Coordinates of C-alpha atoms and ligand atoms in Angstrom, one line a residue:
M977 CA -20.1 1.9 -1.7
N978 CA -18.6 1.6 -6.0
A979 CA -18.7 -2.1 -7.7
L980 CA -14.9 -3.0 -6.3
S981 CA -15.7 -2.5 -2.6
S982 CA -19.1 -4.3 -2.1
Q983 CA -17.5 -7.4 -3.6
S984 CA -15.1 -7.0 -0.5
Q985 CA -17.2 -7.8 2.0
Q986 CA -16.3 -12.0 1.9
S987 CA -17.6 -14.0 4.8
L988 CA -14.7 -14.3 7.8
K989 CA -16.2 -17.2 9.2
N990 CA -13.9 -19.9 10.6
K991 CA -11.1 -17.4 10.8
R992 CA -9.8 -16.9 14.6
V993 CA -9.1 -12.3 14.9
L994 CA -6.9 -11.5 18.0
V995 CA -7.2 -7.3 18.3
G996 CA -4.7 -6.7 21.0
I997 CA -5.9 -2.9 22.1
T998 CA -3.3 -0.5 23.9
G999 CA -3.2 2.0 25.3
G1000 CA -3.7 4.8 23.7
I1001 CA -7.0 7.2 22.4
A1002 CA -7.5 5.7 19.1
A1003 CA -9.0 2.7 21.7
Y1004 CA -12.0 3.6 21.3
K1005 CA -11.8 3.2 17.4
S1006 CA -11.4 -0.5 18.0
A1007 CA -14.3 -1.4 19.6
E1008 CA -15.4 -0.6 15.7
L1009 CA -13.0 -2.7 14.4
V1010 CA -14.1 -5.5 16.9
R1011 CA -17.9 -5.4 15.4
L1012 CA -17.0 -5.5 12.0
F1013 CA -14.4 -8.6 12.3
S1014 CA -17.6 -10.1 14.0
K1015 CA -19.9 -10.0 11.8
A1016 CA -17.8 -11.0 9.4
G1017 CA -18.2 -13.9 11.0
A1018 CA -14.7 -14.2 12.1
E1019 CA -13.9 -15.7 16.3
V1020 CA -12.6 -12.8 18.3
R1021 CA -10.9 -12.9 21.4
V1022 CA -10.1 -9.0 22.9
V1023 CA -6.2 -8.6 24.8
M1024 CA -5.8 -5.4 26.6
T1025 CA -2.6 -4.0 28.2
P1026 CA -3.6 -2.1 31.6
A1027 CA -2.7 1.5 29.9
A1028 CA -5.8 0.3 27.2
T1029 CA -7.7 -0.2 30.2
E1030 CA -8.4 3.6 30.6
F1031 CA -9.1 4.1 27.5
I1032 CA -12.5 2.0 26.9
T1033 CA -14.1 -0.9 29.4
P1034 CA -13.1 -4.5 29.1
L1035 CA -16.9 -5.2 29.3
T1036 CA -18.1 -3.0 26.1
L1037 CA -14.8 -5.3 23.6
Q1038 CA -16.8 -8.5 25.8
A1039 CA -20.0 -7.4 24.4
L1040 CA -19.1 -7.1 20.8
S1041 CA -16.8 -10.0 20.1
G1042 CA -19.1 -12.5 23.2
N1043 CA -15.9 -13.5 23.9
P1044 CA -14.6 -13.1 28.0
V1045 CA -11.3 -10.1 27.5
S1046 CA -7.9 -11.3 28.4
Q1047 CA -5.8 -8.5 30.3
S1048 CA -2.7 -10.4 32.5
L1049 CA -0.5 -13.0 32.1
L1050 CA -0.9 -13.6 35.2
D1051 CA -4.4 -14.2 35.6
E1052 CA -4.8 -17.8 36.6
N1053 CA -8.4 -17.8 35.9
A1054 CA -7.4 -17.0 32.2
E1055 CA -5.0 -19.7 32.6
M1056 CA -7.6 -22.0 33.0
G1057 CA -9.0 -21.2 30.6
M1058 CA -7.6 -20.1 27.3
G1059 CA -4.1 -20.2 28.5
H1060 CA -0.8 -17.0 26.9
I1061 CA 0.3 -20.7 24.4
E1062 CA -3.5 -21.5 23.3
L1063 CA -4.4 -18.1 22.6
A1064 CA -0.9 -17.8 20.5
R1065 CA -1.8 -20.5 18.5
W1066 CA -5.1 -19.9 18.3
A1067 CA -4.8 -16.8 16.6
D1068 CA -5.1 -16.6 12.8
L1069 CA -4.5 -13.3 12.9
L1070 CA -3.1 -11.2 15.4
I1071 CA -3.9 -7.2 15.3
V1072 CA -2.6 -4.5 17.6
A1073 CA -5.2 -1.5 17.4
P1074 CA -3.9 0.7 18.6
A1075 CA -0.2 -0.1 18.2
T1076 CA 1.9 3.0 20.8
A1077 CA 5.4 3.8 20.7
D1078 CA 5.6 2.1 24.2
F1079 CA 4.0 -1.3 22.8
I1080 CA 6.7 -1.1 20.0
A1081 CA 9.5 -0.4 21.8
R1082 CA 8.8 -3.6 24.1
M1083 CA 7.7 -5.5 20.8
N1084 CA 11.1 -4.4 19.2
A1085 CA 13.1 -5.0 22.9
G1086 CA 11.7 -8.5 22.7
M1087 CA 9.7 -7.7 26.1
A1088 CA 7.6 -10.1 27.3
N1089 CA 6.7 -8.5 29.9
D1090 CA 2.3 -8.3 29.5
L1091 CA 0.3 -10.8 27.8
L1092 CA 0.3 -8.6 24.6
T1093 CA 3.8 -8.6 24.2
T1094 CA 4.1 -12.1 24.6
L1095 CA 1.4 -13.7 22.3
C1096 CA 3.7 -11.2 19.8
L1097 CA 6.6 -13.9 20.7
A1098 CA 4.9 -16.5 20.3
T1099 CA 2.4 -16.5 17.6
T1100 CA 3.1 -18.1 14.6
A1101 CA 0.0 -15.9 13.0
N1102 CA 0.2 -13.0 11.0
I1103 CA 1.3 -9.7 12.7
V1104 CA -0.4 -6.4 12.1
L1105 CA 0.7 -3.2 14.0
A1106 CA -1.8 -0.2 13.4
P1107 CA 0.5 3.0 15.2
A1108 CA -1.7 6.0 16.8
M1109 CA 0.1 8.7 18.3
N1110 CA 1.0 12.1 18.6
E1111 CA 2.7 13.5 15.2
K1112 CA 6.4 13.8 16.9
M1113 CA 6.5 10.8 18.6
W1114 CA 5.5 9.2 15.3
L1115 CA 8.2 11.1 13.2
N1116 CA 10.7 10.5 16.0
P1117 CA 13.8 9.0 15.0
V1118 CA 14.3 6.4 18.3
T1119 CA 10.2 5.1 17.5
Q1120 CA 11.3 4.5 13.2
K1121 CA 13.9 2.9 14.1
N1122 CA 12.5 1.1 16.5
L1123 CA 9.7 0.4 13.7
A1124 CA 12.7 -0.6 11.2
S1125 CA 14.4 -2.5 13.1
L1126 CA 11.0 -4.2 13.9
Q1127 CA 10.1 -4.7 10.4
E1128 CA 13.3 -6.0 9.7
A1129 CA 13.3 -9.0 12.3
L1130 CA 9.8 -10.0 11.1
P1131 CA 9.8 -9.1 7.2
E1132 CA 6.0 -10.8 7.9
L1133 CA 5.0 -8.0 10.1
Q1134 CA 3.0 -5.9 8.0
V1135 CA 2.5 -2.5 9.6
F1136 CA -1.2 -0.4 8.2
G1137 CA -1.3 3.3 9.1
P1138 CA -0.7 5.4 10.5
A1139 CA -3.0 8.1 8.3
S1140 CA -2.3 12.3 8.5
G1141 CA -4.8 14.4 9.8
E1142 CA -6.5 15.7 13.6
Q1143 CA -5.1 14.6 16.0
A1144 CA -6.8 14.2 19.5
C1145 CA -4.2 16.4 21.1
G1146 CA -5.0 19.1 18.0
D1147 CA -1.8 18.6 16.2
V1148 CA -2.7 17.6 12.7
G1149 CA 0.2 15.8 11.1
F1150 CA 0.6 11.6 11.2
G1151 CA -0.2 9.5 14.2
R1152 CA -3.7 9.1 13.3
M1153 CA -4.9 5.2 13.8
L1154 CA -6.1 4.9 10.4
E1155 CA -10.2 4.1 10.6
P1156 CA -11.9 0.8 12.1
N1157 CA -12.9 -0.3 8.8
Q1158 CA -9.7 0.6 6.6
L1159 CA -7.8 -1.9 9.0
F1160 CA -11.1 -4.7 8.5
E1161 CA -9.9 -4.1 4.8
M1162 CA -6.6 -3.9 4.8
S1163 CA -6.8 -7.5 6.8
L1164 CA -9.0 -9.2 5.1
S1165 CA -6.5 -9.7 2.4
L1166 CA -3.7 -11.1 4.9
M1167 CA -6.6 -14.0 6.0
Q1168 CA -7.2 -15.3 3.0
P1169 CA -5.9 -14.7 -0.7
S1170 CA -9.4 -12.4 -1.4
Q1171 CA -10.8 -12.2 -4.9
S1172 CA -11.7 -9.3 -5.0
L1173 CA -11.3 -8.4 -8.0
L1174 CA -13.0 -10.8 -9.9
N1175 CA -13.9 -10.3 -13.2
Q1176 CA -12.0 -6.7 -13.0
N1177 CA -10.0 -5.8 -16.0
I1178 CA -6.7 -3.7 -14.5
V1179 CA -4.4 -2.2 -17.2
I1180 CA -1.4 -1.8 -15.2
T1181 CA 2.1 0.0 -16.8
A1182 CA 5.6 -0.9 -16.1
G1183 CA 9.3 0.0 -16.7
P1184 CA 10.9 3.0 -18.7
T1185 CA 10.9 3.9 -22.3
R1186 CA 13.2 4.3 -24.0
E1187 CA 13.3 6.7 -26.9
A1188 CA 15.4 6.6 -29.9
I1189 CA 18.3 8.6 -31.4
D1190 CA 19.3 6.8 -33.5
P1191 CA 19.1 2.6 -34.5
V1192 CA 21.4 2.2 -31.7
R1193 CA 21.6 4.6 -29.1
Y1194 CA 18.2 6.0 -26.8
L1195 CA 17.6 7.8 -24.1
S1196 CA 15.5 6.0 -20.7
N1197 CA 15.9 6.1 -16.5
H1198 CA 16.4 3.9 -14.3
S1199 CA 13.2 1.8 -13.3
S1200 CA 13.0 -1.7 -12.6
G1201 CA 9.6 -2.5 -13.8
K1202 CA 9.6 -4.3 -10.3
M1203 CA 6.8 -2.2 -9.1
G1204 CA 4.5 -3.0 -11.5
F1205 CA 5.1 -6.4 -11.8
A1206 CA 4.8 -6.7 -8.9
L1207 CA 1.3 -5.1 -8.7
A1208 CA 0.0 -7.4 -12.2
E1209 CA 1.1 -10.2 -9.8
A1210 CA -0.7 -9.9 -7.2
A1211 CA -3.6 -8.2 -8.9
A1212 CA -3.4 -11.3 -10.9
Q1213 CA -4.0 -13.1 -7.5
S1214 CA -6.8 -11.4 -6.2
G1215 CA -8.7 -12.8 -9.7
A1216 CA -8.7 -9.6 -11.8
S1217 CA -7.5 -10.3 -15.7
V1218 CA -4.6 -8.4 -15.7
T1219 CA -2.5 -6.9 -19.2
L1220 CA 0.8 -5.8 -17.7
I1221 CA 2.2 -3.2 -20.4
A1222 CA 5.7 -3.3 -20.2
G1223 CA 8.9 -1.6 -21.3
P1224 CA 12.2 -3.0 -21.6
V1225 CA 12.8 -4.6 -18.2
N1226 CA 14.2 -8.2 -17.5
L1227 CA 11.4 -10.2 -15.1
P1228 CA 9.8 -12.4 -16.2
T1229 CA 6.2 -12.5 -16.1
P1230 CA 4.0 -13.2 -13.5
A1231 CA 1.6 -15.8 -13.5
G1232 CA -1.8 -15.7 -14.9
V1233 CA -0.9 -12.0 -16.6
Q1234 CA -0.9 -10.8 -20.3
R1235 CA 2.0 -8.7 -21.1
I1236 CA 2.4 -6.3 -23.9
N1237 CA 6.4 -6.0 -24.3
V1238 CA 6.2 -2.5 -25.6
T1239 CA 10.0 0.2 -26.6
S1240 CA 9.3 3.7 -26.3
A1241 CA 6.2 6.2 -24.7
D1242 CA 3.9 6.4 -27.8
D1243 CA 4.1 2.2 -28.5
M1244 CA 2.6 2.6 -24.7
L1245 CA 0.5 5.1 -25.1
R1246 CA -0.9 3.5 -28.4
E1247 CA -1.1 -0.3 -26.5
A1248 CA -2.2 1.7 -23.4
L1249 CA -5.4 3.0 -25.4
A1250 CA -6.7 -0.3 -27.7
Q1251 CA -7.3 -1.8 -23.7
L1252 CA -9.5 0.9 -22.8
D1253 CA -12.4 -0.4 -24.7
S1254 CA -13.0 -3.3 -21.4
C1255 CA -10.9 -1.1 -18.7
D1256 CA -11.8 -1.2 -15.5
V1257 CA -8.7 0.0 -13.4
F1258 CA -5.6 1.6 -15.0
I1259 CA -2.2 1.5 -12.5
G1260 CA 0.6 3.8 -14.5
T1261 CA 3.7 2.8 -11.7
A1262 CA 5.8 3.5 -15.9
A1263 CA 8.4 5.8 -15.7
V1264 CA 7.7 7.0 -18.6
A1265 CA 10.2 9.7 -20.8
D1266 CA 9.8 13.4 -20.4
Y1267 CA 10.9 13.9 -23.7
R1268 CA 12.5 12.1 -27.0
P1269 CA 15.1 13.0 -29.4
A1270 CA 12.6 15.1 -32.3
Q1271 CA 13.9 13.6 -34.9
A1272 CA 15.2 10.1 -34.6
A1273 CA 18.7 9.6 -37.1
N1274 CA 18.1 6.7 -39.8
Q1275 CA 21.3 5.9 -40.2
K1276 CA 24.0 5.7 -36.4
L1277 CA 24.8 9.3 -35.6
K1278 CA 28.9 9.5 -36.1
K1279 CA 30.7 12.2 -34.1
D1280 CA 33.5 13.7 -37.1
G1281 CA 36.8 12.8 -34.6
Q1282 CA 36.4 17.4 -34.0
G1283 CA 34.9 18.0 -31.3
T1284 CA 31.7 20.2 -33.1
D1285 CA 28.9 19.7 -30.5
L1286 CA 26.6 18.1 -31.3
N1287 CA 22.4 18.6 -30.1
L1288 CA 19.5 17.1 -29.8
T1289 CA 16.6 18.9 -30.1
L1290 CA 13.9 17.3 -27.6
Q1291 CA 9.9 17.1 -27.8
E1292 CA 8.1 16.0 -24.8
N1293 CA 6.0 12.9 -25.2
P1294 CA 2.2 12.5 -24.8
D1295 CA 1.3 12.4 -20.6
I1296 CA -0.5 8.7 -21.6
I1297 CA -1.8 8.2 -18.4
A1298 CA -3.5 12.0 -18.5
T1299 CA -4.8 10.9 -21.8
V1300 CA -6.7 8.1 -20.6
A1301 CA -8.1 10.1 -17.4
Q1302 CA -9.3 12.0 -20.1
H1303 CA -10.3 9.6 -23.0
P1304 CA -13.6 9.2 -23.2
Q1305 CA -13.5 5.5 -22.2
R1306 CA -12.0 6.5 -19.1
P1307 CA -11.5 3.5 -16.7
E1308 CA -13.7 3.4 -13.7
R1309 CA -10.2 4.0 -12.0
V1310 CA -6.8 5.4 -13.0
I1311 CA -4.2 5.6 -11.0
A1312 CA -1.0 6.7 -11.1
F1313 CA 2.3 7.3 -9.3
A1314 CA 4.9 9.5 -8.2
A1315 CA 8.3 9.5 -8.3
E1316 CA 9.3 13.1 -5.7
T1317 CA 12.2 14.3 -4.3
Q1318 CA 11.3 16.4 -2.0
N1319 CA 7.4 17.7 -0.7
V1320 CA 5.9 14.2 -1.8
A1321 CA 2.5 14.4 -0.1
D1322 CA 2.4 18.6 -2.2
Y1323 CA 2.9 17.4 -5.3
A1324 CA 1.1 14.2 -5.2
H1325 CA -2.0 16.6 -4.8
K1326 CA -1.1 18.3 -6.6
K1327 CA -0.4 16.0 -9.5
L1328 CA -4.5 14.2 -8.4
T1329 CA -6.0 17.4 -9.8
K1330 CA -3.7 18.2 -12.6
K1331 CA -3.4 14.3 -14.0
N1332 CA -7.4 14.3 -13.1
V1333 CA -6.1 10.3 -11.2
D1334 CA -8.8 9.5 -8.6
A1335 CA -5.5 8.4 -6.3
V1336 CA -1.7 8.7 -6.7
V1337 CA 0.5 6.5 -5.3
A1338 CA 3.9 8.5 -4.4
N1339 CA 7.6 7.6 -2.6
D1340 CA 10.8 9.4 -2.0
V1341 CA 13.3 8.4 -4.5
S1342 CA 15.7 10.0 -3.2
R1343 CA 16.1 7.6 -0.4
Q1344 CA 18.7 5.1 -1.7
D1345 CA 16.4 2.2 -0.1
I1346 CA 12.8 2.6 -1.1
G1347 CA 11.9 3.0 -4.7
F1348 CA 13.8 2.6 -8.1
G1349 CA 15.5 -0.5 -8.5
A1350 CA 15.0 -1.5 -4.6
D1351 CA 12.9 -4.6 -3.6
Q1352 CA 11.2 -2.2 -0.6
N1353 CA 8.9 1.1 -1.3
E1354 CA 7.7 3.8 1.0
I1355 CA 5.0 4.7 -0.6
L1356 CA 1.5 7.9 0.6
W1357 CA -1.5 6.7 -1.4
V1358 CA -3.1 9.8 -1.9
T1359 CA -7.0 10.4 -3.0
A1360 CA -8.7 14.2 -2.1
S1361 CA -9.7 13.1 0.9
Q1362 CA -7.6 10.5 2.8
T1363 CA -3.6 10.7 2.6
V1364 CA -2.0 7.3 3.5
T1365 CA 1.6 6.2 4.6
F1366 CA 2.3 2.1 4.0
G1367 CA 5.6 1.0 3.8
P1368 CA 8.4 -0.1 4.3
A1369 CA 7.6 -3.1 3.2
S1370 CA 7.8 -5.8 -0.2
K1371 CA 6.7 -4.1 -2.6
L1372 CA 4.5 -7.6 -3.4
D1373 CA 2.6 -6.1 -0.2
V1374 CA 3.4 -2.2 -0.8
A1375 CA 0.8 -3.2 -4.0
R1376 CA -1.7 -5.8 -2.0
F1377 CA -2.1 -2.8 0.1
I1378 CA -2.7 -0.1 -2.8
L1379 CA -6.0 -2.9 -4.4
N1380 CA -7.1 -3.2 -0.9
Q1381 CA -6.8 0.8 -0.6
L1382 CA -8.7 0.4 -4.6
T1383 CA -10.7 -1.9 -3.9
T1384 CA -12.0 0.5 -0.4
M1385 CA -12.3 3.6 -2.1
D1386 CA -15.6 5.2 -2.1
T1387 CA -17.0 6.9 -5.2
T1388 CA -18.6 9.4 -2.5
N1389 CA -16.4 10.2 -0.5
D1390 CA -13.6 10.3 -3.3
A1391 CA -14.6 11.3 -7.0
Ligands
C5P1380 O1 4.7 13.6 -14.2 P1 5.2 12.4 -13.8 O2 6.1 11.9 -14.6 O3 5.7 12.3 -12.5 O4 4.1 11.6 -12.7 C1 3.8 10.4 -13.3 C2 2.9 9.2 -13.2 O5 2.5 9.8 -14.6 C3 2.9 7.8 -13.7 O6 2.0 7.0 -13.1 C4 3.1 8.3 -15.0 O7 3.5 6.4 -15.1 C5 2.7 8.8 -15.8 N1 3.3 9.3 -16.6 C6 2.7 9.3 -18.3 N2 3.4 9.5 -19.1 C7 4.1 10.1 -19.3 C8 5.0 10.4 -18.2 C9 4.5 10.7 -16.8 O8 1.6 8.3 -17.5 N3 4.6 11.1 -20.1

């Protein structure tokens, strides 16, 4: 466990967590999730669908949570104890793990034909879904449509995972439920404004760079800077001391963040290196221009009116993040972003090694709904040992997810 992760182990005393378990093989992992919440001091109650009881016994979960397990909407005894509406009100967090394709479909349809779907409709608590299913089921457009429509209807809903890896059915791909410790750590940030990054110095680059052609013209790109600014905001809220090195963007500086405005890749590199004395985490969200004009003209270039071509010689810019990651004062963590239009996971893995970074946050910028300029993002978090998807979600939620991943990264697994 690294210095960052030990700071995220906080007490959940006085917090009430309702764990919903549906009928998938990953249900056996929920026992560990319940144990983690209980151990952290939370009061835990478990609700199981009938199918879930085929995979793991209510007795196990009763023993681990220290509370009777609720299973039926129509159980008189249970209703006399803590009725379904009371249970819905009681929870600070409702986490459904695993959430099967069937459960997601029923929830999306607004069904209330069992206790767990009823609770999801009735609660005002944060709801988290941890999907787990066969890859084909996960990738099926019907499942994706159900999830997208659920997220549109419930913007506060969080979807954690699934991860990619070996599945119970023998397939390999997306659909594995996240590990209980990941679900636990990610849930922490929802229940308390965590100070998990207290005393951490985080440097974030954001936005595009502008490479001068002459005093009035430049080369640049469409980066809005929103993802980097969201990260700066979330990191500051988590107690970090944040320096945001921003290219030319039209965004307000998040509260508590120190902002350094830059124009070109060279400026950005200089400011980044100047921070390395006291930088624990470096996150490069900036869309740094790969090339700059080899020679910026001192005076405005004039056309000759004869239709003569103007040739610009471009020179490669320094790779800021690779320079930081190879620097003798390398921060403990260096995280790169990768905007791709195809083979996202593949390119992200290659970038991990090529740039010598600890994680790559990759997204598909060929999609209109996410990425450049959009308010939503869907990302792949790729480390040497892990590939996890998150979203679509607001860039602030994506930022919180990334910071949580960061605090739970284990140096022994991910170095
Ligand atoms: O190589 P590519 O541009 O795809 O890599 C993207 C990642 O590298 C981002 O984290 C970006 O901020 C960083 N980068 C950089 N300097 C460059 C180019 C990219 O820091 N010149």
